Tab-separated table of N, CA and C in Angstrom:
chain	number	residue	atom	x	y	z
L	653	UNK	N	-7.095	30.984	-7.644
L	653	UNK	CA	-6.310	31.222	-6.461
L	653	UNK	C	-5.284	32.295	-6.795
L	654	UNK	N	-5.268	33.325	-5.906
L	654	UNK	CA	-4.130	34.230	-6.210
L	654	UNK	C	-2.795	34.069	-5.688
L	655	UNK	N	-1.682	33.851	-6.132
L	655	UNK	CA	-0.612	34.034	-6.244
L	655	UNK	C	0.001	34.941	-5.025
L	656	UNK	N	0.418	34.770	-3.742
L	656	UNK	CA	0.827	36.122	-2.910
L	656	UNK	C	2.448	35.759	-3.039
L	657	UNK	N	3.379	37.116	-3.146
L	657	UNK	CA	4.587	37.034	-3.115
L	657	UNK	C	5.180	36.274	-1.858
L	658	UNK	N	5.974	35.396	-1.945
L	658	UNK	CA	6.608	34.266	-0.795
L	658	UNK	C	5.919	33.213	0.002
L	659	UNK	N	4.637	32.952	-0.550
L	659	UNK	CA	4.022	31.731	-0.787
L	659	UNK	C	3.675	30.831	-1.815
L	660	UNK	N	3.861	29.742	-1.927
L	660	UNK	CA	3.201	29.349	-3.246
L	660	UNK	C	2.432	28.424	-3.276
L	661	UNK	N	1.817	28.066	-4.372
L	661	UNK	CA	0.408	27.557	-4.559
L	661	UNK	C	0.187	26.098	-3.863
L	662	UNK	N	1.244	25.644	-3.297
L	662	UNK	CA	1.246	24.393	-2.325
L	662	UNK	C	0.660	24.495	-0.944
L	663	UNK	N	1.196	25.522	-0.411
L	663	UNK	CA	0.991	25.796	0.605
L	663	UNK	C	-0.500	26.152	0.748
L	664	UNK	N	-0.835	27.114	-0.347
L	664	UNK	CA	-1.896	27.678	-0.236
L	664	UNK	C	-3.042	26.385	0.024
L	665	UNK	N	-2.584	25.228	-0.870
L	665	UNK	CA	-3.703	24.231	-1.581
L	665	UNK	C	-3.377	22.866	0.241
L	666	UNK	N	-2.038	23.173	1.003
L	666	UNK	CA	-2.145	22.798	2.198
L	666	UNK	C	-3.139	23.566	3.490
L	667	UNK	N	-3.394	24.634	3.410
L	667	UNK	CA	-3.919	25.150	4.129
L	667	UNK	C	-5.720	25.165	4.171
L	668	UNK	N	-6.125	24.063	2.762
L	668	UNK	CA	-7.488	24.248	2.064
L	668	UNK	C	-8.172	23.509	3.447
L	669	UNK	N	-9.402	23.803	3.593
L	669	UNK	CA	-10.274	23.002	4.359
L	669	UNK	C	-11.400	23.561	4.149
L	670	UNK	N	-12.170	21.775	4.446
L	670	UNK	CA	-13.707	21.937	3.683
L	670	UNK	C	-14.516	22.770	5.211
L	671	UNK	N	-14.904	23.579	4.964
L	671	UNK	CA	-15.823	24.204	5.918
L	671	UNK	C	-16.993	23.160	6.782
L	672	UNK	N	-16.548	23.067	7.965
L	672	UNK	CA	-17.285	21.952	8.767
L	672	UNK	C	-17.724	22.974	10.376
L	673	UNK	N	-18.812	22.040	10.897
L	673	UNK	CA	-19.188	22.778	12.023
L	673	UNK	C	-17.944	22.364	13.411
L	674	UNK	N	-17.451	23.059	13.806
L	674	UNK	CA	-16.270	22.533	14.861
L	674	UNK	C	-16.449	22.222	15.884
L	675	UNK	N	-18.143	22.274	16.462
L	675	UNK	CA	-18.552	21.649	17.306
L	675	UNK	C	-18.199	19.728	17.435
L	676	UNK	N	-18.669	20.009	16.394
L	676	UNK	CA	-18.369	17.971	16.288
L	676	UNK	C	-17.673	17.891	15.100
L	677	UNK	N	-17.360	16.130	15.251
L	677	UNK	CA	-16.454	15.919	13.757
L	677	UNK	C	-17.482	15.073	13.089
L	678	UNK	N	-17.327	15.116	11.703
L	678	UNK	CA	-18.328	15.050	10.944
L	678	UNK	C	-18.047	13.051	10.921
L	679	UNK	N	-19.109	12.127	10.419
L	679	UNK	CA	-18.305	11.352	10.203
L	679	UNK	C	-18.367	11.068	8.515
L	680	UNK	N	-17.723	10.327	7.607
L	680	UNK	CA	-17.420	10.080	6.722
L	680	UNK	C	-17.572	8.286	6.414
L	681	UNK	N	-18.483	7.336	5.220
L	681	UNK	CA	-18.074	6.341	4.547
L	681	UNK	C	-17.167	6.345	3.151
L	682	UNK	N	-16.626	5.646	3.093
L	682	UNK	CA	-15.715	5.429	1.877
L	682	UNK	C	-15.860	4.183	1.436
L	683	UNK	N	-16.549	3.888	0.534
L	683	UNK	CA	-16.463	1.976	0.112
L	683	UNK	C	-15.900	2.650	-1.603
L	684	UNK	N	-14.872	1.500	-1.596
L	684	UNK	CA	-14.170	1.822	-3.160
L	684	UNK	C	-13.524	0.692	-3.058
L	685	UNK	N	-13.485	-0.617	-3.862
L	685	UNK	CA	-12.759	-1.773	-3.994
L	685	UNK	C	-11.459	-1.683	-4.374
L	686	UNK	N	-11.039	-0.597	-4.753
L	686	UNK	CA	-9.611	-0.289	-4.704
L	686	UNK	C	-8.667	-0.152	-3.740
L	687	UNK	N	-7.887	-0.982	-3.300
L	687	UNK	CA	-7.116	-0.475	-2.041
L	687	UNK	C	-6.294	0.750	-2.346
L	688	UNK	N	-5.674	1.601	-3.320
L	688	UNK	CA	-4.968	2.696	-3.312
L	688	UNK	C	-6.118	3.834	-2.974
L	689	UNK	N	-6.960	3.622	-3.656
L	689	UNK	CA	-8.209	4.570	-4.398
L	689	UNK	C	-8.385	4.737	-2.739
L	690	UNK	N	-9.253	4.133	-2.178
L	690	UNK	CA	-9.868	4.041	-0.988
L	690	UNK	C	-9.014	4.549	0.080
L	691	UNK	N	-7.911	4.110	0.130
L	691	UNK	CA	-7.031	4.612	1.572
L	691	UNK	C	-6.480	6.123	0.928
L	692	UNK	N	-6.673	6.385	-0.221
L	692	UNK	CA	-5.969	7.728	-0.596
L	692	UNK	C	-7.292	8.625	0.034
L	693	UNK	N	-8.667	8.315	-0.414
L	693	UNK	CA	-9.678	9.060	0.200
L	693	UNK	C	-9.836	9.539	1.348
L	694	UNK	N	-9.645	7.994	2.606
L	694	UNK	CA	-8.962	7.987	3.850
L	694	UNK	C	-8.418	8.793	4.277
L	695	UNK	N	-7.390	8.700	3.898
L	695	UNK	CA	-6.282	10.065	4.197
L	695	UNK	C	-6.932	11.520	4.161
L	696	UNK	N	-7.213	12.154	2.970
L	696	UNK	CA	-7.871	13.402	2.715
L	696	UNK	C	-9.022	13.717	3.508
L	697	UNK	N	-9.644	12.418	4.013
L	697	UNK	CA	-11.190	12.858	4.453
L	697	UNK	C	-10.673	13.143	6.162
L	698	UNK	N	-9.566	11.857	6.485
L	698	UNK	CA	-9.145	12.035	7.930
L	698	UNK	C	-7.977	13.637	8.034
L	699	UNK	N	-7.419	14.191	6.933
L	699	UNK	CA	-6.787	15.677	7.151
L	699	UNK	C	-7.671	16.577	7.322
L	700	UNK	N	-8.592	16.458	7.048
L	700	UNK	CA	-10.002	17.750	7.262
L	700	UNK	C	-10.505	17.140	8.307
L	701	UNK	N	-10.070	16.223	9.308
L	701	UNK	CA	-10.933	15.784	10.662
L	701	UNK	C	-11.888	14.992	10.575
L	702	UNK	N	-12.553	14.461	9.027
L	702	UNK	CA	-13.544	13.446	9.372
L	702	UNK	C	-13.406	12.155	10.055
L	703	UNK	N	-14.404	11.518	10.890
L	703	UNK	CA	-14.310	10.545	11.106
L	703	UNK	C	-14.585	9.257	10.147
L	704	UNK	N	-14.158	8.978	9.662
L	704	UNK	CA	-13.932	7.737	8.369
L	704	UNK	C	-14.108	6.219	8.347
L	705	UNK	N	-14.803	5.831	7.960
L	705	UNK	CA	-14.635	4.478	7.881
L	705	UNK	C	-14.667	3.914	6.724
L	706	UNK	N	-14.009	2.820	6.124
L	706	UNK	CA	-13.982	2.690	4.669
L	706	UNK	C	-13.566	1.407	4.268
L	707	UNK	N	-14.276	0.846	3.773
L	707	UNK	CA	-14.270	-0.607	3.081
L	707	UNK	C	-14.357	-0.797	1.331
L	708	UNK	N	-13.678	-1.852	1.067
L	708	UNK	CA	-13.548	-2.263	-0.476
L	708	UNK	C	-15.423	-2.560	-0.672
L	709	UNK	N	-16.067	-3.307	0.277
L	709	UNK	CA	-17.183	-2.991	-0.491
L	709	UNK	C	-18.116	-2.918	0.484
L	710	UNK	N	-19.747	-3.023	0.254
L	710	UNK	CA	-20.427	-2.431	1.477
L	710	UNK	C	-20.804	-3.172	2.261
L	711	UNK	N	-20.743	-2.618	3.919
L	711	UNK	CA	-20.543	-3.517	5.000
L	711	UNK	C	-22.076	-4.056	4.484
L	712	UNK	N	-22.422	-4.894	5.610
L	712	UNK	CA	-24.062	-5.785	5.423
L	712	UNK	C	-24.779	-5.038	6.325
L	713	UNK	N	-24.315	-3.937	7.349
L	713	UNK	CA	-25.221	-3.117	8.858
L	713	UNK	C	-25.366	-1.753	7.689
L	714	UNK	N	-25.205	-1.746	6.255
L	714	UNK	CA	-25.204	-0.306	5.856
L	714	UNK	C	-26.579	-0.363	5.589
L	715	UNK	N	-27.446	-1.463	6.018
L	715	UNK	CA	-28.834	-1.307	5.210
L	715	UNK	C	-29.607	-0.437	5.921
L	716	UNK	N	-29.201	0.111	6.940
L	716	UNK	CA	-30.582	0.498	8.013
L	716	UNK	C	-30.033	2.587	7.448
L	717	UNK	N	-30.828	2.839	7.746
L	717	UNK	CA	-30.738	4.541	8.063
L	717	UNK	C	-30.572	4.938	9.406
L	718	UNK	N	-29.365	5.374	9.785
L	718	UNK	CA	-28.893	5.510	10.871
L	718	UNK	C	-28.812	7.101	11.089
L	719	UNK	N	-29.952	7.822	11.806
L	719	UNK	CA	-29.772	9.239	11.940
L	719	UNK	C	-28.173	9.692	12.381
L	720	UNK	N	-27.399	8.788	12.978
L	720	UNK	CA	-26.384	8.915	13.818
L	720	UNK	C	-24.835	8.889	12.331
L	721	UNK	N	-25.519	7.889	11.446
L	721	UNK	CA	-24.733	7.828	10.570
L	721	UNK	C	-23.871	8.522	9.694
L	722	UNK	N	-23.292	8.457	8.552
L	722	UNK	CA	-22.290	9.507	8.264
L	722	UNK	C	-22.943	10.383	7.667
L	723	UNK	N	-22.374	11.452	7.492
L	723	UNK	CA	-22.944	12.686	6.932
L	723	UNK	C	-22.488	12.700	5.387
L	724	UNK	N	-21.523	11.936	4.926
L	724	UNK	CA	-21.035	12.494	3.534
L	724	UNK	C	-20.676	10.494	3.198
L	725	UNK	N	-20.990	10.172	2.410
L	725	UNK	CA	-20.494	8.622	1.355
L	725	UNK	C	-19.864	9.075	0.586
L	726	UNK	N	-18.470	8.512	0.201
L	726	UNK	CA	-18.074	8.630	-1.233
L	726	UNK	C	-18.059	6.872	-1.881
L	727	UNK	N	-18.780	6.856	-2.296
L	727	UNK	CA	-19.205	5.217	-3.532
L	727	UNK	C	-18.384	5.460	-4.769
L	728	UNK	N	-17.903	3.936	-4.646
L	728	UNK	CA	-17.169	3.640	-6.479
L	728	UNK	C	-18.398	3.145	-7.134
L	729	UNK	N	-18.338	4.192	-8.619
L	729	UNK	CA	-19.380	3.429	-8.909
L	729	UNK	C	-19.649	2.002	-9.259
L	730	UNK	N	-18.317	1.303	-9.432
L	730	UNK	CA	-18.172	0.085	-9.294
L	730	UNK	C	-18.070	-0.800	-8.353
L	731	UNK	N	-19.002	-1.501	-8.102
L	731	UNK	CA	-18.709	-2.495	-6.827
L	731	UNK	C	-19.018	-4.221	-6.614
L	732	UNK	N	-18.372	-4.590	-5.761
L	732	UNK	CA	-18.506	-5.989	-5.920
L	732	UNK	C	-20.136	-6.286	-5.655
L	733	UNK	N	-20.935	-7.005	-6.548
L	733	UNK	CA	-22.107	-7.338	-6.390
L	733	UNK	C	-23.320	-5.998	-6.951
L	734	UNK	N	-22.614	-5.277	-7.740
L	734	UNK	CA	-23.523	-3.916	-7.827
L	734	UNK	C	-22.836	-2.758	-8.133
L	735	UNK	N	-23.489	-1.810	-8.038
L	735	UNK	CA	-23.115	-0.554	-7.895
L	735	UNK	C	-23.328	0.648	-7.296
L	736	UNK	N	-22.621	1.895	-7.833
L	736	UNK	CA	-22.802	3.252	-6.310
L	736	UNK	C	-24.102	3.632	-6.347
L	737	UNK	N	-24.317	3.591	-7.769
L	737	UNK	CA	-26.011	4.361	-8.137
L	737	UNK	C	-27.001	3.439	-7.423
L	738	UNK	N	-26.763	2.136	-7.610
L	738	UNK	CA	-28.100	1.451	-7.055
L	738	UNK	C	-28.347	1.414	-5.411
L	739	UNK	N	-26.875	1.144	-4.580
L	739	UNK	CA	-26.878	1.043	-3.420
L	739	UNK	C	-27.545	3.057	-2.956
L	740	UNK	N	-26.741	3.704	-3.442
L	740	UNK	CA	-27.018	5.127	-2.571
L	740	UNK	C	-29.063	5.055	-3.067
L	741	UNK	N	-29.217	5.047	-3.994
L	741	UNK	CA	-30.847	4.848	-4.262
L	741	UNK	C	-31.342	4.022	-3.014
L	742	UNK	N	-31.202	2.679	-2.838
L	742	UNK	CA	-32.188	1.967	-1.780
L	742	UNK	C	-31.499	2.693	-0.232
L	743	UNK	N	-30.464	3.487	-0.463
L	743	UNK	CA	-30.104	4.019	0.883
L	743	UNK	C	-31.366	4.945	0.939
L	744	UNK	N	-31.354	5.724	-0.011
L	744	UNK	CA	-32.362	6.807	-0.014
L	744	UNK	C	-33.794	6.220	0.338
L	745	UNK	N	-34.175	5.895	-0.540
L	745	UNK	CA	-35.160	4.794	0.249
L	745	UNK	C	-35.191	4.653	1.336
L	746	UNK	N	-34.434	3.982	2.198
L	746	UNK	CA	-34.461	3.556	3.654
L	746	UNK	C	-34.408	5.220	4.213
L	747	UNK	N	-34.402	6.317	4.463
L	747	UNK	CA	-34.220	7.411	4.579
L	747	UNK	C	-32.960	8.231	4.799
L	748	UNK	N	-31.843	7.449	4.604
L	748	UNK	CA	-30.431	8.113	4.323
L	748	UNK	C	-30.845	9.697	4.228
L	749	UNK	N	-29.922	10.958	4.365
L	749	UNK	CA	-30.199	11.891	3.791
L	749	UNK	C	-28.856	13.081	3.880
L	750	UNK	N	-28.157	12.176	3.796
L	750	UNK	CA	-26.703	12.778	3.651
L	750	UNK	C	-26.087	13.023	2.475
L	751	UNK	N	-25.124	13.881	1.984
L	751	UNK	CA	-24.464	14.314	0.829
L	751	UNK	C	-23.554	12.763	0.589
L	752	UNK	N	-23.389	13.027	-1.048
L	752	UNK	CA	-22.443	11.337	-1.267
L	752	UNK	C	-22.110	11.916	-2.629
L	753	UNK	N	-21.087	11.199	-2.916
L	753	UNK	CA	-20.036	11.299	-3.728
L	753	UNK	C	-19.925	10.196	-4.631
L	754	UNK	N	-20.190	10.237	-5.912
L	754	UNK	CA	-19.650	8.792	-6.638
L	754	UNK	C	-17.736	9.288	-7.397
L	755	UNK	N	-17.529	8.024	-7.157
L	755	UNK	CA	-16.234	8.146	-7.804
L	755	UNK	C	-16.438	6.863	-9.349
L	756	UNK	N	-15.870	7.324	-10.136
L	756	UNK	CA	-16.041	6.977	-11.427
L	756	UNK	C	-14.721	6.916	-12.057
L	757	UNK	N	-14.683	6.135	-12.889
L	757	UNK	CA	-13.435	5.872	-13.656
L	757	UNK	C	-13.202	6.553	-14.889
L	758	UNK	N	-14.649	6.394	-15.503
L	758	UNK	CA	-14.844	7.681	-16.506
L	758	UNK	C	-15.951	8.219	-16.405
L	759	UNK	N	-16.071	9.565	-16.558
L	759	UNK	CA	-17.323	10.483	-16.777
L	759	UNK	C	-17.722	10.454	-17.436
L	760	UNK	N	-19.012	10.117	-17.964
L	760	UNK	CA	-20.139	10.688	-19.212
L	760	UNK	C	-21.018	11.140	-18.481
L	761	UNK	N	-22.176	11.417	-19.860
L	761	UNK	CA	-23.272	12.035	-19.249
L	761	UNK	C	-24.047	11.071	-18.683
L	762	UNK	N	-24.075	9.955	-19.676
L	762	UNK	CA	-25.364	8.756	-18.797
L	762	UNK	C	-25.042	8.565	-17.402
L	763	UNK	N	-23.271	8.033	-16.962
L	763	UNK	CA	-23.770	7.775	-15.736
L	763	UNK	C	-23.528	9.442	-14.676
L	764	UNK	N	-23.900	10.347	-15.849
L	764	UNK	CA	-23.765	11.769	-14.400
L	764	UNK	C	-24.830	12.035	-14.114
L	765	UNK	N	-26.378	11.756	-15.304
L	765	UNK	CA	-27.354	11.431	-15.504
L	765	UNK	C	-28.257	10.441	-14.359
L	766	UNK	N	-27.138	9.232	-14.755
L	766	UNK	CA	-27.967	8.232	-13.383
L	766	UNK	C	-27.681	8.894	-11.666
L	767	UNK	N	-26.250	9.459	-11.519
L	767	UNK	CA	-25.790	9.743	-10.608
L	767	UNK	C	-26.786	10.551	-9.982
L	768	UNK	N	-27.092	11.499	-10.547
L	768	UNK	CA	-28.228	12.571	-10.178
L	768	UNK	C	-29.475	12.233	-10.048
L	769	UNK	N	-30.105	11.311	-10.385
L	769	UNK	CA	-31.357	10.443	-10.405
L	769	UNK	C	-31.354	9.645	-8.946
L	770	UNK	N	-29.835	8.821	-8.539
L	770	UNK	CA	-29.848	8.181	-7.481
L	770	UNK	C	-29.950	9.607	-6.626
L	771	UNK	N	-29.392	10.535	-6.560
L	771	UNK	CA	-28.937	11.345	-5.338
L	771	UNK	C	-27.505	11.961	-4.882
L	772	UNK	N	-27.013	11.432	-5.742
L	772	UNK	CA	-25.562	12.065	-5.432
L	772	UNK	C	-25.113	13.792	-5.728
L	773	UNK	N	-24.592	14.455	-5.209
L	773	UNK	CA	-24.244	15.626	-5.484
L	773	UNK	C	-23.021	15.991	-6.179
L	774	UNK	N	-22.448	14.955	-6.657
L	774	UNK	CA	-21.187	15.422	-7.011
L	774	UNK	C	-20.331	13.581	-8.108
L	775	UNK	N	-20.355	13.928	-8.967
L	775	UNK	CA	-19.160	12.284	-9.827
L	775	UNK	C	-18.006	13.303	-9.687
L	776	UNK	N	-17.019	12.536	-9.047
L	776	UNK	CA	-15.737	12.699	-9.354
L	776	UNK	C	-14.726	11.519	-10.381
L	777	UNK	N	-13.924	11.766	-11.483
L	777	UNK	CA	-13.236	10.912	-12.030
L	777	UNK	C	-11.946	10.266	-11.133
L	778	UNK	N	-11.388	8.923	-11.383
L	778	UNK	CA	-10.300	8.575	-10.530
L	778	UNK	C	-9.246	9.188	-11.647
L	779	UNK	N	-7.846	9.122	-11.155
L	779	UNK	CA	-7.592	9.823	-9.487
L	779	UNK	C	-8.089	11.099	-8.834
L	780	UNK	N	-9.095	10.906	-7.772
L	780	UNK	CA	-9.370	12.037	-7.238
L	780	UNK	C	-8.308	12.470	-6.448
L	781	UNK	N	-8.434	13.740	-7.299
L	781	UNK	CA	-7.781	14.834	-6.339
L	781	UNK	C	-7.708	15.891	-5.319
L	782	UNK	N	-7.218	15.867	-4.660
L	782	UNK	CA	-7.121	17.164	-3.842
L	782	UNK	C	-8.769	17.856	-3.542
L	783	UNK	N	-8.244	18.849	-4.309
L	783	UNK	CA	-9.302	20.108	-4.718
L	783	UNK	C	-10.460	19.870	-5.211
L	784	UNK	N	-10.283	18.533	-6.395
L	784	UNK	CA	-11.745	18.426	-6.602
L	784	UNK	C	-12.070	17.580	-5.696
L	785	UNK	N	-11.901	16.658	-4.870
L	785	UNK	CA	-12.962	16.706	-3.495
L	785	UNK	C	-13.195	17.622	-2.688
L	786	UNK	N	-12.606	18.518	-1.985
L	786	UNK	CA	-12.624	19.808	-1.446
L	786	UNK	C	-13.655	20.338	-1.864
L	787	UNK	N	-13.877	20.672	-3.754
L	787	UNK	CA	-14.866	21.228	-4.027
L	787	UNK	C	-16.158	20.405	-3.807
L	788	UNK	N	-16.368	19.474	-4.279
L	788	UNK	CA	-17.410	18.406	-4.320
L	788	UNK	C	-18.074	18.494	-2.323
L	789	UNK	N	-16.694	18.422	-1.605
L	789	UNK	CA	-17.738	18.366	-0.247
L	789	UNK	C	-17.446	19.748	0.311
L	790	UNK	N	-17.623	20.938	-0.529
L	790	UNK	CA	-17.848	22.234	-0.227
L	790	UNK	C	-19.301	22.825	-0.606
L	791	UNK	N	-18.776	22.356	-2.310
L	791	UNK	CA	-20.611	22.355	-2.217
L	791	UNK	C	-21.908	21.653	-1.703
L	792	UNK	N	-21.385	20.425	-1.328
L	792	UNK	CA	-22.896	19.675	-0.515
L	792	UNK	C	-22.784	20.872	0.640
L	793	UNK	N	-21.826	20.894	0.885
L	793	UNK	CA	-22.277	21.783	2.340
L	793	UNK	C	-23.229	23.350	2.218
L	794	UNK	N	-22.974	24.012	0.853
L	794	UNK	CA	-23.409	25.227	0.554
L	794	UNK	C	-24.912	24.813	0.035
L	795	UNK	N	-25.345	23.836	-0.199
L	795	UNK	CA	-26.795	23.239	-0.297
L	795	UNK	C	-27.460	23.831	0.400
């Protein structure tokens, strides 16, 4: 990011937005058993206009493939009864075919490895930030 004289890099990083079609608003899931984790996502996904919905873990109506459904998941990979990798897999299965996000506590390769095997486009480490979601649902979109 460049530096312009009498702005600074706050502003700049306030003004960021993920490139979306402005015809409609996109919608957005968030399941993360964390209540900070999860409503912090909330927030960021609802400042770029998504429509959001977001639960500690996954509703029981997430089984079907809903053409109508969200366009972008962000999954912890930890979850009550399971996990992000296995659920976004049988999503895929059912024909899901939306961009998704795992959030992770720590990164390695195995689970960036599995991540990519289920379908995900992007592990982010907690605390996600800012920018690196920005980036993460900039590039599903440049897919």
């Amino acid at each position: 990011m460049r530096r312009v004289v009498g702005r600074n890099v706050k502003n700049d990083m306030d003004m960021a937005q993920p490139p979306r079609d402005p015809g409609r608003r996109q919608r957005a899931l968030v399941i993360e058993p964390e209540d900070m984790a999860r409503r912090s996502l909330q927030l960021l996904l609802e400042g770029w206009k998504f429509e959001v919905s977001a639960f500690a873990a996954p509703p029981q109506t997430l089984g079907s493939a809903d053409p109508n459904g969200p366009g972008l998941m962000c999954l912890s990979h930890r979850l009550p009864g399971g996990d992000g990798c296995s659920l976004l897999q049988r999503l895929r299965e059912r024909g899901w075919r939306g961009d998704a996000i795992l959030i992770a506590e720590v990164r390695c390769r195995l689970l960036i490895q599995d991540a990519e095997k289920a379908g995900f486009m992007h592990v982010l480490q907690k605390p996600v930030g800012r920018l690196d979601l920005f980036s993460a649902i900039s590039f599903g979109r440049q897919r």
